[in-house]
PDB file of C-alpha atoms and ligand atoms in Angstrom:
ATOM      1  CA  MET P  17       0.032  -0.029   0.061  1.00  0.00           C
ATOM      2  CA  THR P  18       1.283   3.582  -0.735  1.00  0.00           C
ATOM      3  CA  VAL P  19       1.698   5.977   2.062  1.00  0.00           C
ATOM      4  CA  VAL P  20       1.582   9.720   2.326  1.00  0.00           C
ATOM      5  CA  PRO P  21       5.103  11.034   1.819  1.00  0.00           C
ATOM      6  CA  ARG P  22       6.824  11.639   5.100  1.00  0.00           C
ATOM      7  CA  PHE P  23       7.747  15.205   4.243  1.00  0.00           C
ATOM      8  CA  ILE P  24       4.029  16.136   3.916  1.00  0.00           C
ATOM      9  CA  GLU P  25       3.121  14.506   7.075  1.00  0.00           C
ATOM     10  CA  ALA P  26       5.867  16.194   8.898  1.00  0.00           C
ATOM     11  CA  ARG P  27       4.571  19.779   8.350  1.00  0.00           C
ATOM     12  CA  ARG P  28       2.481  20.779  11.316  1.00  0.00           C
ATOM     13  CA  SER P  29       1.065  24.170  12.355  1.00  0.00           C
ATOM     14  CA  ILE P  30       3.405  25.077  15.252  1.00  0.00           C
ATOM     15  CA  ARG P  31       2.475  28.082  17.289  1.00  0.00           C
ATOM     16  CA  ALA P  32       5.402  28.490  19.773  1.00  0.00           C
ATOM     17  CA  PHE P  33       8.958  29.427  18.870  1.00  0.00           C
ATOM     18  CA  ARG P  34      12.419  29.731  20.237  1.00  0.00           C
ATOM     19  CA  ALA P  35      13.375  33.500  20.574  1.00  0.00           C
ATOM     20  CA  ASP P  36      16.300  33.339  18.153  1.00  0.00           C
ATOM     21  CA  ALA P  37      16.099  34.923  14.742  1.00  0.00           C
ATOM     22  CA  VAL P  38      15.816  33.057  11.540  1.00  0.00           C
ATOM     23  CA  ASP P  39      18.646  33.467   9.009  1.00  0.00           C
ATOM     24  CA  ARG P  40      17.519  35.692   6.180  1.00  0.00           C
ATOM     25  CA  ALA P  41      19.269  33.434   3.664  1.00  0.00           C
ATOM     26  CA  VAL P  42      17.036  30.598   4.933  1.00  0.00           C
ATOM     27  CA  LEU P  43      13.953  32.785   4.644  1.00  0.00           C
ATOM     28  CA  ASP P  44      14.921  33.526   1.164  1.00  0.00           C
ATOM     29  CA  ARG P  45      15.169  29.768   0.343  1.00  0.00           C
ATOM     30  CA  VAL P  46      11.689  29.077   1.753  1.00  0.00           C
ATOM     31  CA  VAL P  47      10.248  31.982  -0.245  1.00  0.00           C
ATOM     32  CA  GLU P  48      11.975  30.709  -3.398  1.00  0.00           C
ATOM     33  CA  ALA P  49      10.257  27.354  -2.754  1.00  0.00           C
ATOM     34  CA  ALA P  50       6.907  29.283  -2.493  1.00  0.00           C
ATOM     35  CA  CYS P  51       7.744  30.724  -6.025  1.00  0.00           C
ATOM     36  CA  LEU P  52       7.915  27.246  -7.508  1.00  0.00           C
ATOM     37  CA  ALA P  53       4.156  26.963  -7.156  1.00  0.00           C
ATOM     38  CA  PRO P  54       1.931  26.380 -10.070  1.00  0.00           C
ATOM     39  CA  ALA P  55       0.246  29.565 -11.224  1.00  0.00           C
ATOM     40  CA  PRO P  56      -2.327  30.434 -13.853  1.00  0.00           C
ATOM     41  CA  HIS P  57      -0.984  30.917 -17.367  1.00  0.00           C
ATOM     42  CA  HIS P  58       2.598  31.193 -16.333  1.00  0.00           C
ATOM     43  CA  SER P  59       1.851  34.186 -14.164  1.00  0.00           C
ATOM     44  CA  ARG P  60       3.457  34.896 -10.886  1.00  0.00           C
ATOM     45  CA  PRO P  61       0.630  36.678  -9.079  1.00  0.00           C
ATOM     46  CA  TRP P  62       2.169  36.722  -5.618  1.00  0.00           C
ATOM     47  CA  ARG P  63       4.611  38.925  -3.888  1.00  0.00           C
ATOM     48  CA  TRP P  64       6.341  38.286  -0.517  1.00  0.00           C
ATOM     49  CA  VAL P  65       7.111  40.548   2.340  1.00  0.00           C
ATOM     50  CA  VAL P  66       9.452  39.034   4.945  1.00  0.00           C
ATOM     51  CA  VAL P  67       8.956  40.850   8.234  1.00  0.00           C
ATOM     52  CA  ASP P  68      11.596  40.270  10.796  1.00  0.00           C
ATOM     53  CA  THR P  69      12.135  43.599  12.406  1.00  0.00           C
ATOM     54  CA  PRO P  70      10.284  44.563  15.641  1.00  0.00           C
ATOM     55  CA  GLY P  71       9.094  47.773  14.228  1.00  0.00           C
ATOM     56  CA  ALA P  72       7.562  46.297  11.136  1.00  0.00           C
ATOM     57  CA  LYS P  73       5.902  43.402  13.140  1.00  0.00           C
ATOM     58  CA  THR P  74       4.286  45.897  15.491  1.00  0.00           C
ATOM     59  CA  ALA P  75       3.181  48.033  12.594  1.00  0.00           C
ATOM     60  CA  LEU P  76       1.442  45.099  10.909  1.00  0.00           C
ATOM     61  CA  ALA P  77      -0.132  43.939  14.126  1.00  0.00           C
ATOM     62  CA  ASP P  78      -1.344  47.426  14.893  1.00  0.00           C
ATOM     63  CA  GLY P  79      -2.854  48.003  11.360  1.00  0.00           C
ATOM     64  CA  MET P  80      -4.659  44.670  11.288  1.00  0.00           C
ATOM     65  CA  GLY P  81      -5.642  44.925  14.723  1.00  0.00           C
ATOM     66  CA  ALA P  82      -7.278  48.364  14.269  1.00  0.00           C
ATOM     67  CA  GLN P  83      -9.369  46.951  11.443  1.00  0.00           C
ATOM     68  CA  TRP P  84     -10.223  43.853  13.479  1.00  0.00           C
ATOM     69  CA  ARG P  85     -11.414  46.149  16.386  1.00  0.00           C
ATOM     70  CA  ARG P  86     -13.783  47.961  14.028  1.00  0.00           C
ATOM     71  CA  ASP P  87     -15.162  44.674  12.655  1.00  0.00           C
ATOM     72  CA  LEU P  88     -15.650  43.084  16.080  1.00  0.00           C
ATOM     73  CA  ALA P  89     -17.289  46.248  17.289  1.00  0.00           C
ATOM     74  CA  SER P  90     -19.752  46.214  14.461  1.00  0.00           C
ATOM     75  CA  ASP P  91     -20.457  42.609  15.288  1.00  0.00           C
ATOM     76  CA  GLY P  92     -21.595  43.765  18.825  1.00  0.00           C
ATOM     77  CA  VAL P  93     -18.608  42.064  20.572  1.00  0.00           C
ATOM     78  CA  SER P  94     -17.918  43.618  24.027  1.00  0.00           C
ATOM     79  CA  ALA P  95     -15.024  45.939  24.580  1.00  0.00           C
ATOM     80  CA  ALA P  96     -13.325  43.473  27.031  1.00  0.00           C
ATOM     81  CA  ARG P  97     -13.512  40.596  24.608  1.00  0.00           C
ATOM     82  CA  ILE P  98     -12.208  42.781  21.757  1.00  0.00           C
ATOM     83  CA  ASP P  99      -9.165  43.743  23.954  1.00  0.00           C
ATOM     84  CA  GLU P 100      -8.621  40.059  24.676  1.00  0.00           C
ATOM     85  CA  LEU P 101      -8.700  38.933  21.061  1.00  0.00           C
ATOM     86  CA  VAL P 102      -6.607  41.714  19.587  1.00  0.00           C
ATOM     87  CA  ASP P 103      -4.080  41.498  22.422  1.00  0.00           C
ATOM     88  CA  ALA P 104      -3.678  37.690  21.760  1.00  0.00           C
ATOM     89  CA  SER P 105      -3.310  38.466  18.032  1.00  0.00           C
ATOM     90  CA  HIS P 106      -0.605  41.129  18.882  1.00  0.00           C
ATOM     91  CA  THR P 107       1.256  38.565  21.028  1.00  0.00           C
ATOM     92  CA  LYS P 108       1.179  35.982  18.197  1.00  0.00           C
ATOM     93  CA  ILE P 109       2.403  38.266  15.510  1.00  0.00           C
ATOM     94  CA  GLU P 110       5.025  40.147  17.524  1.00  0.00           C
ATOM     95  CA  GLY P 111       6.138  37.006  19.200  1.00  0.00           C
ATOM     96  CA  ALA P 112       7.171  35.115  15.965  1.00  0.00           C
ATOM     97  CA  PRO P 113      10.739  35.462  14.996  1.00  0.00           C
ATOM     98  CA  ALA P 114       9.793  36.105  11.370  1.00  0.00           C
ATOM     99  CA  LEU P 115       6.607  36.558   9.432  1.00  0.00           C
ATOM    100  CA  VAL P 116       6.163  35.999   5.729  1.00  0.00           C
ATOM    101  CA  LEU P 117       3.299  37.906   4.205  1.00  0.00           C
ATOM    102  CA  GLY P 118       1.988  36.553   0.968  1.00  0.00           C
ATOM    103  CA  CYS P 119       0.337  39.171  -1.357  1.00  0.00           C
ATOM    104  CA  LEU P 120      -1.611  39.009  -4.556  1.00  0.00           C
ATOM    105  CA  THR P 121      -1.279  41.274  -7.421  1.00  0.00           C
ATOM    106  CA  TRP P 122      -3.125  41.676 -10.816  1.00  0.00           C
ATOM    107  CA  ASP P 123       0.321  41.787 -12.536  1.00  0.00           C
ATOM    108  CA  GLY P 124       0.403  38.960 -15.072  1.00  0.00           C
ATOM    109  CA  LEU P 125      -3.191  37.982 -14.600  1.00  0.00           C
ATOM    110  CA  ASP P 126      -5.824  38.398 -17.287  1.00  0.00           C
ATOM    111  CA  ARG P 127      -8.450  40.979 -17.139  1.00  0.00           C
ATOM    112  CA  TYR P 128     -12.029  40.503 -18.200  1.00  0.00           C
ATOM    113  CA  PRO P 129     -14.785  42.874 -18.919  1.00  0.00           C
ATOM    114  CA  ASP P 130     -17.281  40.956 -16.741  1.00  0.00           C
ATOM    115  CA  ALA P 131     -17.318  40.429 -13.088  1.00  0.00           C
ATOM    116  CA  THR P 132     -17.773  36.553 -13.278  1.00  0.00           C
ATOM    117  CA  ARG P 133     -14.552  35.913 -15.129  1.00  0.00           C
ATOM    118  CA  GLN P 134     -12.809  38.611 -13.313  1.00  0.00           C
ATOM    119  CA  ARG P 135     -13.697  36.824  -9.959  1.00  0.00           C
ATOM    120  CA  ALA P 136     -12.598  33.396 -11.447  1.00  0.00           C
ATOM    121  CA  GLU P 137      -9.223  34.932 -12.425  1.00  0.00           C
ATOM    122  CA  TRP P 138      -8.596  36.337  -8.983  1.00  0.00           C
ATOM    123  CA  GLY P 139      -9.849  32.866  -7.547  1.00  0.00           C
ATOM    124  CA  MET P 140      -7.104  31.242  -9.621  1.00  0.00           C
ATOM    125  CA  ALA P 141      -4.582  33.631  -8.164  1.00  0.00           C
ATOM    126  CA  LEU P 142      -5.816  32.767  -4.648  1.00  0.00           C
ATOM    127  CA  LEU P 143      -5.432  29.024  -5.427  1.00  0.00           C
ATOM    128  CA  SER P 144      -1.976  29.565  -6.573  1.00  0.00           C
ATOM    129  CA  LEU P 145      -1.111  31.562  -3.376  1.00  0.00           C
ATOM    130  CA  GLY P 146      -2.386  28.665  -1.327  1.00  0.00           C
ATOM    131  CA  ALA P 147      -0.162  26.213  -3.284  1.00  0.00           C
ATOM    132  CA  ALA P 148       2.740  28.653  -2.776  1.00  0.00           C
ATOM    133  CA  VAL P 149       2.141  28.964   0.926  1.00  0.00           C
ATOM    134  CA  GLU P 150       2.137  25.179   1.277  1.00  0.00           C
ATOM    135  CA  ASN P 151       5.394  24.972  -0.698  1.00  0.00           C
ATOM    136  CA  LEU P 152       6.808  27.643   1.745  1.00  0.00           C
ATOM    137  CA  MET P 153       5.756  25.655   4.795  1.00  0.00           C
ATOM    138  CA  LEU P 154       7.071  22.423   3.460  1.00  0.00           C
ATOM    139  CA  ALA P 155      10.375  23.901   2.654  1.00  0.00           C
ATOM    140  CA  ALA P 156      10.507  25.486   6.148  1.00  0.00           C
ATOM    141  CA  ALA P 157       9.754  22.168   7.766  1.00  0.00           C
ATOM    142  CA  ASP P 158      12.470  20.635   5.671  1.00  0.00           C
ATOM    143  CA  ALA P 159      14.894  23.153   7.071  1.00  0.00           C
ATOM    144  CA  GLY P 160      13.815  22.376  10.657  1.00  0.00           C
ATOM    145  CA  LEU P 161      11.580  25.477  10.982  1.00  0.00           C
ATOM    146  CA  ALA P 162       8.183  25.718  12.459  1.00  0.00           C
ATOM    147  CA  THR P 163       5.378  27.635  10.632  1.00  0.00           C
ATOM    148  CA  CYS P 164       1.742  28.534  11.203  1.00  0.00           C
ATOM    149  CA  TRP P 165      -0.550  30.084   8.597  1.00  0.00           C
ATOM    150  CA  VAL P 166      -2.490  32.989  10.083  1.00  0.00           C
ATOM    151  CA  ALA P 167      -5.676  34.042   8.311  1.00  0.00           C
ATOM    152  CA  ALA P 168      -5.791  37.637   9.476  1.00  0.00           C
ATOM    153  CA  PRO P 169      -4.738  39.574   6.302  1.00  0.00           C
ATOM    154  CA  ILE P 170      -7.357  38.015   4.038  1.00  0.00           C
ATOM    155  CA  PHE P 171      -9.842  39.882   6.127  1.00  0.00           C
ATOM    156  CA  CYS P 172      -8.062  43.227   5.924  1.00  0.00           C
ATOM    157  CA  PRO P 173      -5.672  43.277   2.872  1.00  0.00           C
ATOM    158  CA  GLU P 174      -5.616  47.010   2.548  1.00  0.00           C
ATOM    159  CA  ALA P 175      -4.959  47.594   6.225  1.00  0.00           C
ATOM    160  CA  ALA P 176      -2.031  45.124   6.072  1.00  0.00           C
ATOM    161  CA  ARG P 177      -0.666  46.652   2.953  1.00  0.00           C
ATOM    162  CA  ASP P 178      -0.921  50.267   4.444  1.00  0.00           C
ATOM    163  CA  ALA P 179       0.612  49.262   7.851  1.00  0.00           C
ATOM    164  CA  LEU P 180       3.825  48.269   5.958  1.00  0.00           C
ATOM    165  CA  ALA P 181       3.609  51.004   3.348  1.00  0.00           C
ATOM    166  CA  LEU P 182       3.603  48.401   0.465  1.00  0.00           C
ATOM    167  CA  GLU P 183       2.988  49.257  -3.119  1.00  0.00           C
ATOM    168  CA  ALA P 184      -0.741  49.821  -3.751  1.00  0.00           C
ATOM    169  CA  GLU P 185      -1.003  46.828  -6.005  1.00  0.00           C
ATOM    170  CA  TRP P 186       0.347  44.391  -3.335  1.00  0.00           C
ATOM    171  CA  LEU P 187      -2.605  42.974  -1.520  1.00  0.00           C
ATOM    172  CA  PRO P 188      -1.720  40.802   1.531  1.00  0.00           C
ATOM    173  CA  HIS P 189      -3.755  37.606   1.826  1.00  0.00           C
ATOM    174  CA  ALA P 190      -1.810  35.161   3.855  1.00  0.00           C
ATOM    175  CA  LEU P 191       0.541  35.518   6.784  1.00  0.00           C
ATOM    176  CA  VAL P 192       2.959  32.663   7.878  1.00  0.00           C
ATOM    177  CA  LEU P 193       4.741  32.766  11.218  1.00  0.00           C
ATOM    178  CA  VAL P 194       8.087  31.286  10.919  1.00  0.00           C
ATOM    179  CA  GLY P 195      10.715  30.363  13.604  1.00  0.00           C
ATOM    180  CA  HIS P 196      12.693  27.669  15.315  1.00  0.00           C
ATOM    181  CA  PRO P 197      10.239  25.395  17.030  1.00  0.00           C
ATOM    182  CA  ASP P 198       9.775  25.705  20.824  1.00  0.00           C
ATOM    183  CA  PRO P 199      10.706  22.105  21.915  1.00  0.00           C
ATOM    184  CA  GLY P 200       8.030  22.305  24.638  1.00  0.00           C
ATOM    185  CA  TYR P 201       5.250  22.868  22.231  1.00  0.00           C
ATOM    186  CA  THR P 202       2.801  20.115  21.651  1.00  0.00           C
ATOM    187  CA  GLY P 203       0.167  20.536  19.064  1.00  0.00           C
ATOM    188  CA  ARG P 204      -3.099  18.903  18.750  1.00  0.00           C
ATOM    189  CA  GLN P 205      -3.035  15.336  17.552  1.00  0.00           C
ATOM    190  CA  ARG P 206      -3.825  15.054  13.934  1.00  0.00           C
ATOM    191  CA  PRO P 207      -7.170  13.274  13.558  1.00  0.00           C
ATOM    192  CA  PRO P 208      -7.360  10.347  11.147  1.00  0.00           C
ATOM    193  CA  ILE P 209      -8.433  11.172   7.624  1.00  0.00           C
ATOM    194  CA  PRO P 210     -11.918   9.785   7.024  1.00  0.00           C
ATOM    195  CA  LEU P 211     -11.200   9.253   3.312  1.00  0.00           C
ATOM    196  CA  ASP P 212     -14.662   7.567   2.565  1.00  0.00           C
ATOM    197  CA  GLN P 213     -16.367  10.780   3.678  1.00  0.00           C
ATOM    198  CA  LEU P 214     -13.971  13.069   1.809  1.00  0.00           C
ATOM    199  CA  ARG P 215     -13.586  11.619  -1.562  1.00  0.00           C
ATOM    200  CA  GLU P 216     -15.701   9.735  -4.246  1.00  0.00           C
ATOM    201  CA  PHE P 217     -14.721   7.763  -7.197  1.00  0.00           C
ATOM    202  CA  ARG P 218     -16.809   8.035 -10.367  1.00  0.00           C
TER     203      ARG P 218
HETATM  204  C1  FMN B 310      -6.198  29.622   5.272  1.00  0.00           C
HETATM  205  C2  FMN B 310      -5.755  29.136   6.536  1.00  0.00           C
HETATM  206  C3  FMN B 310      -5.859  30.002   7.653  1.00  0.00           C
HETATM  207  C4  FMN B 310      -5.495  29.697   8.893  1.00  0.00           C
HETATM  208  N1  FMN B 310      -5.514  30.481   9.923  1.00  0.00           N
HETATM  209  C5  FMN B 310      -5.026  30.202  11.209  1.00  0.00           C
HETATM  210  C6  FMN B 310      -5.028  31.275  12.184  1.00  0.00           C
HETATM  211  O1  FMN B 310      -5.432  32.394  12.001  1.00  0.00           O
HETATM  212  N2  FMN B 310      -4.504  30.867  13.270  1.00  0.00           N
HETATM  213  C7  FMN B 310      -3.984  29.642  13.597  1.00  0.00           C
HETATM  214  O2  FMN B 310      -3.455  29.383  14.713  1.00  0.00           O
HETATM  215  N3  FMN B 310      -3.910  28.694  12.597  1.00  0.00           N
HETATM  216  C8  FMN B 310      -4.448  28.989  11.368  1.00  0.00           C
HETATM  217  N4  FMN B 310      -4.411  27.993  10.423  1.00  0.00           N
HETATM  218  C9  FMN B 310      -3.829  26.722  10.678  1.00  0.00           C
HETATM  219  C10 FMN B 310      -4.815  25.638  10.827  1.00  0.00           C
HETATM  220  O3  FMN B 310      -5.506  25.820  12.101  1.00  0.00           O
HETATM  221  C11 FMN B 310      -4.203  24.290  10.760  1.00  0.00           C
HETATM  222  O4  FMN B 310      -3.588  24.148   9.356  1.00  0.00           O
HETATM  223  C12 FMN B 310      -5.016  23.074  11.031  1.00  0.00           C
HETATM  224  O5  FMN B 310      -5.675  23.164  12.347  1.00  0.00           O
HETATM  225  C13 FMN B 310      -4.533  21.707  10.705  1.00  0.00           C
HETATM  226  O6  FMN B 310      -3.303  21.594  11.413  1.00  0.00           O
HETATM  227  P1  FMN B 310      -1.934  21.254  10.863  1.00  0.00           P
HETATM  228  O7  FMN B 310      -1.516  22.384   9.975  1.00  0.00           O
HETATM  229  O8  FMN B 310      -0.982  21.014  11.982  1.00  0.00           O
HETATM  230  O9  FMN B 310      -2.006  19.953   9.914  1.00  0.00           O
HETATM  231  C14 FMN B 310      -4.870  28.309   9.143  1.00  0.00           C
HETATM  232  C15 FMN B 310      -4.757  27.493   8.015  1.00  0.00           C
HETATM  233  C16 FMN B 310      -5.132  27.945   6.811  1.00  0.00           C
HETATM  234  C17 FMN B 310      -5.007  26.949   5.635  1.00  0.00           C
END
């Protein structure tokens, strides 16, 4: 019987890191791995921002946090709960030795006159970004690094972009925490894969 390749199984979301920095040359290699992802019609619709300075981490956490506060307040969440959630998000973002922010851009994508195909084109770019992020996390795991994908920027791409003064066309959609794993961290046990519920043959 064939088995899932070990290097795929070995990647886990790890949310606690040692304090030491990650070598920028290693970060470059994992971003390079991301850039080997398949992308629609030979485009490269992603851009990457490596955030490993305290000022930039704080700026990003502040920018996204401000937007999240507004969203939670309009959902009717209590002020105390908002503080709790946004503080935890700050701790997560500022506590990671490095962050890799995956952005999407229209550069290289096709433009359509109608909203349906335009949305499909952007959807393809998003799928490609997902493949790229998986490449990045697999390469990081292979280099002995821990990663965790954080959803936040997809809810506030403009706020994340402006927090880091990125070009207007770079729209952050994925955030990956990167660092050396805290040896004391134990993640959730991975549940078995109920293949019979998740796939069908025709
Ligand atoms: C699009 C996406 C967004 C995610 N956002 C978060 C997040 O905001 N915070 C977090 O701790 N984990 C986040 N994760 C990680 C998932 O929780 C994790 O992949 C899942 O629990 C499976 O665990 P594993 O990655 O260890 O296999 C995200 C994963 C994906 C694919």
